[in-house]
Amino acid sequence: MSKPRAPLLSAGADETVKYTTCYMCACRCGVAVTVRDGHVAHIEGDPDHPVNNGVLCAKGAAGVMQQVSPARLRKPLKRVGERGRCEFVEIEWDEALSIAAEWLGKIRAEDPRKLAFFTGRDQSQSLTGWWATQFGTPNFASHGGFCSVNMAAAGFYTIGGSFWEFGEPDWERAKYLLLFGVAEDHASNPMKRGLGALKSRGAKVVSVNPVRSGYSAIADEWIGIRPGTDGLFVLALVHELLKSRKVDLDYLSRYANAHWLVIDAPGAADHGLFARDDMGRPLCFDRKVGRFAEAGAKDADPALAGAFPLADGRRARPVFALVAERYLDSSYGPDAVAERCGVPATTTRRIAAEIADVAFNHTITIETPWKDCWGRRRETFVGRPVSVFAMRGVSAHSNGFQTCRALHLLQLLLGAIDCPGGFRFRPPFPRPSPPAQKPAGKTVAPNTPLPGPPLGYPTSPDDLLVDGTGAPLRIDEAYSWEAPLAAHGLMHIVIANAWRHKPYAIDTLFLYMANMAWNSSMNPAETMRMLTDRDESTGDYRIPHIIYSDAFFSETVAYADLVLPDTTYLERWDCISLLDRPISDADGPADAIRQPVVAPDRDVRDFQSTLLELGVRLGLPGMTAADGSPSYPGGYPDYLVNHQRTAGVGPLAGWRGVDGKRIGRGSPNPKQLEAYVANHSFWRRELEPCQRFFKFANLDYLNFAVDMGFVASRDPLVMQLYVEPLQRFRLAAEGHGSRQPPDRLRPRLIAAMDPLPVWSPTFEDETDRADSFPLHAVTQRPMPMYHSWGSQNAWLRQILDRNALYMNAGRAAEMGFEDGEWVRVVSRNGAITVRIRAMDGVQRDTVWTWNAVGKRAGAWNLNADAPEAVQGFLLNHLIAERLPADCSGTRPLNADPVTGQAAWFDLRVRIEKLSAHEGKTAPQFEVIPRPPGLAPAPAINSFGGRVQ
Ligand code: SF4
């Protein structure tokens, strides 16, 4: 650790430098913050920090301006007028917490499900989820269902980890990188550093994305694919690899379930399940001895092809035989998929040949002895240096789960997961796939915690949260037949369901950092109406209470009954925990804290401490001692040090034990936060060289992982080419078992819950919309902004303060549109007025725009005529949370049928000429007045920490 850097030294000024963790996007870089006379004066990257090594992006530097944002909330607010009009009075914290505790205490005593608690960009989900568990409501989730749960769930069910925080390309060694739909705000500095390293070594970067923005712009090759067809393209690559026999069979049978036998008995209740021995262990067929053997046996020589008679006369086939049979079919050939994907067959063949060449002819060997799970000593790590990385672009479709599975299939066939040069897990991953945790909430009782966390990973219909009639038990329909593997919940359906009182009425909607009255909802106009709608018979709001916590005056503030103002990230203690989404890299686990670098100059409190205090007022177990006093009287920092989720395992892994010498497990250390602060607010443990690869079957690593509490045993973690739990849902849809889906969902479950990756058109593409809505419409995040926070920041607004609808220049000319023309964009859900801009780097049938730049007039304390309000817009107005009614008259969710992920990239539109326009975007809404306590925005926000 280098010495703390010298302050900037302004004559006569009182300056210090404090190290903390950035929160201007999700990457969690280390930053050095110069504080001058008690104000944030300057932010730069921390050269010692493992995430960014000193690199700082525009967003990170602009954290200075978050501290002087005129949109910062200043004091708790209580609604006194109509909802939506921002008619509040300022109140004291004690009154605010008393009101919240009264509402919440009443419903906890009656029916805890009447609380729906949803959070947005919350980085403290291990706390918020635990709080919901202790409260006793299953109605909890963060924003993942709106963002990338397909990516996470597909990874956790397939390989025991996922892209993004859970793994990374081997930046040092990869020779070929395939990028799919990467969202720049989600993979910023670490990705830029990695891409720089990779390209400087001459590695090839191929970007598959309908839009050539961000990382696609620096890729060596851009494949402008049609939205929603990535999975088909990937399976065509799989077809080519199988056809040319460029597949790592040893890897597949050693580390994946390629050799496990699948019962082949169509119509039987166990068709498609694994053949198992008497102890329930999956079987393979051992060619060496000519009989069945336990699939994990050390010395078996498993068959990967053929069919083998079981004792009962039926037959079973190895998973790999099913893989080969399916994907060698000509329907997956490059010629068959070319038109649909918009990718020439020659391109697909060439990419497949290139990755096969790199993987099999340019292997990497690292001379390091290690021991595998079966006790065999190995002398080297051999890697296939093809890396794959993906994010929301492929995920936010109604076929996203299976598309993400297809990506993992491609990686597995190459043998390119957690090897030198491949995609590598970041500890605490990999973990067993699927994870053992099941969602709690089948039964809920007054004043009683749930028996486990509300979010988890079902493995059969028995794990669903549905009642005897099949109706959802959660307000967001997560873990119902419409979204069986909804590992992150379905935030986008909460308000609509709460308004409909379906599946039941709730009492309190509790939101944190989730701008659900605007850019975090589909169809915001209808959402705003629902939030203000009253029951005709009683005159009461249909959603009786709304509590909202945020640091800023977002659009959603106006709809709250009670506002609990949060601090900024520079004003609080915080934790980036291994229990949640840590900052580890592939060579070592790491976590971090935030420390307050300045004191709030407003009457605000960090939400996490507020939540703990509410827990005490409600008497929640874990937060309240036997005598009713707080378990964590020091608030969130007290919790960070002293909370133990399991014996010896707490939010922070570093400097545990009374003497601070333990890591991972150990009793609480009262000086733990001091140790973090002294180490620039992070902790990291470098893995030994022998622990760094093939972590799923590396005994040296797994011994460490067990000691740290990452996994429960040293058994190998077998990756699942074939996901048996999916087949269990499919069997139910075919009529087997006691838990049965509604008839209307059977065909879709049979199609979607395929245990092998499968591609199907998105729901919007299923019906031919070429005439009515010929264009796909998607969004991208601008690299300098992070959701709606960034687009109110005075410095970042100077980079981008409005958005346009971008379309292919050639296509625009053919359609008679000019660059800069105002147009009407129509979907089946509505219409918006926007300006179009022509560009070359976008697929011909696709239009796109920057997400969350458009703001409602008046919100965020921007001027009512701010460019964001009158020249900015959201595509959300064109998207509904439900699809048109099916043959049963039911409107299905506009979501992936496996996970419930919001399918907002499925959108189809047409563009129409306007005979006249007002020079501003539409729709426009009534200007939101400023809430009390916020001064009018200054004409200029000054650098250096003062509002002029
Ligand atoms: S990449 Fe994200 S976390 Fe890192 S400095 Fe930029 S905004 Fe902050």
Coordinates of C-alpha atoms and ligand atoms in Angstrom, one line a residue, residues 22 24-25 27-29 56-57 59-60 188-189, ligand 1:
C22 CA -17.0 5.2 -5.8
M24 CA -21.2 6.7 -9.5
C25 CA -21.8 3.4 -11.3
C27 CA -18.0 -0.9 -10.8
R28 CA -16.9 0.1 -7.3
C29 CA -13.6 1.7 -8.0
L56 CA -11.1 7.2 -13.0
C57 CA -13.9 7.8 -15.4
K59 CA -18.7 9.7 -13.8
G60 CA -16.3 9.0 -11.0
S188 CA -16.8 0.6 -17.0
N189 CA -13.2 1.1 -15.7
Ligands
SF4_1 S1 -16.2 3.2 -13.4 FE1 -17.9 3.5 -12.0 S2 -17.1 3.1 -10.0 FE2 -15.3 3.4 -11.4 S3 -14.8 5.6 -11.2 FE3 -16.2 5.3 -12.9 S4 -18.2 5.7 -12.0 FE4 -16.8 5.2 -10.3

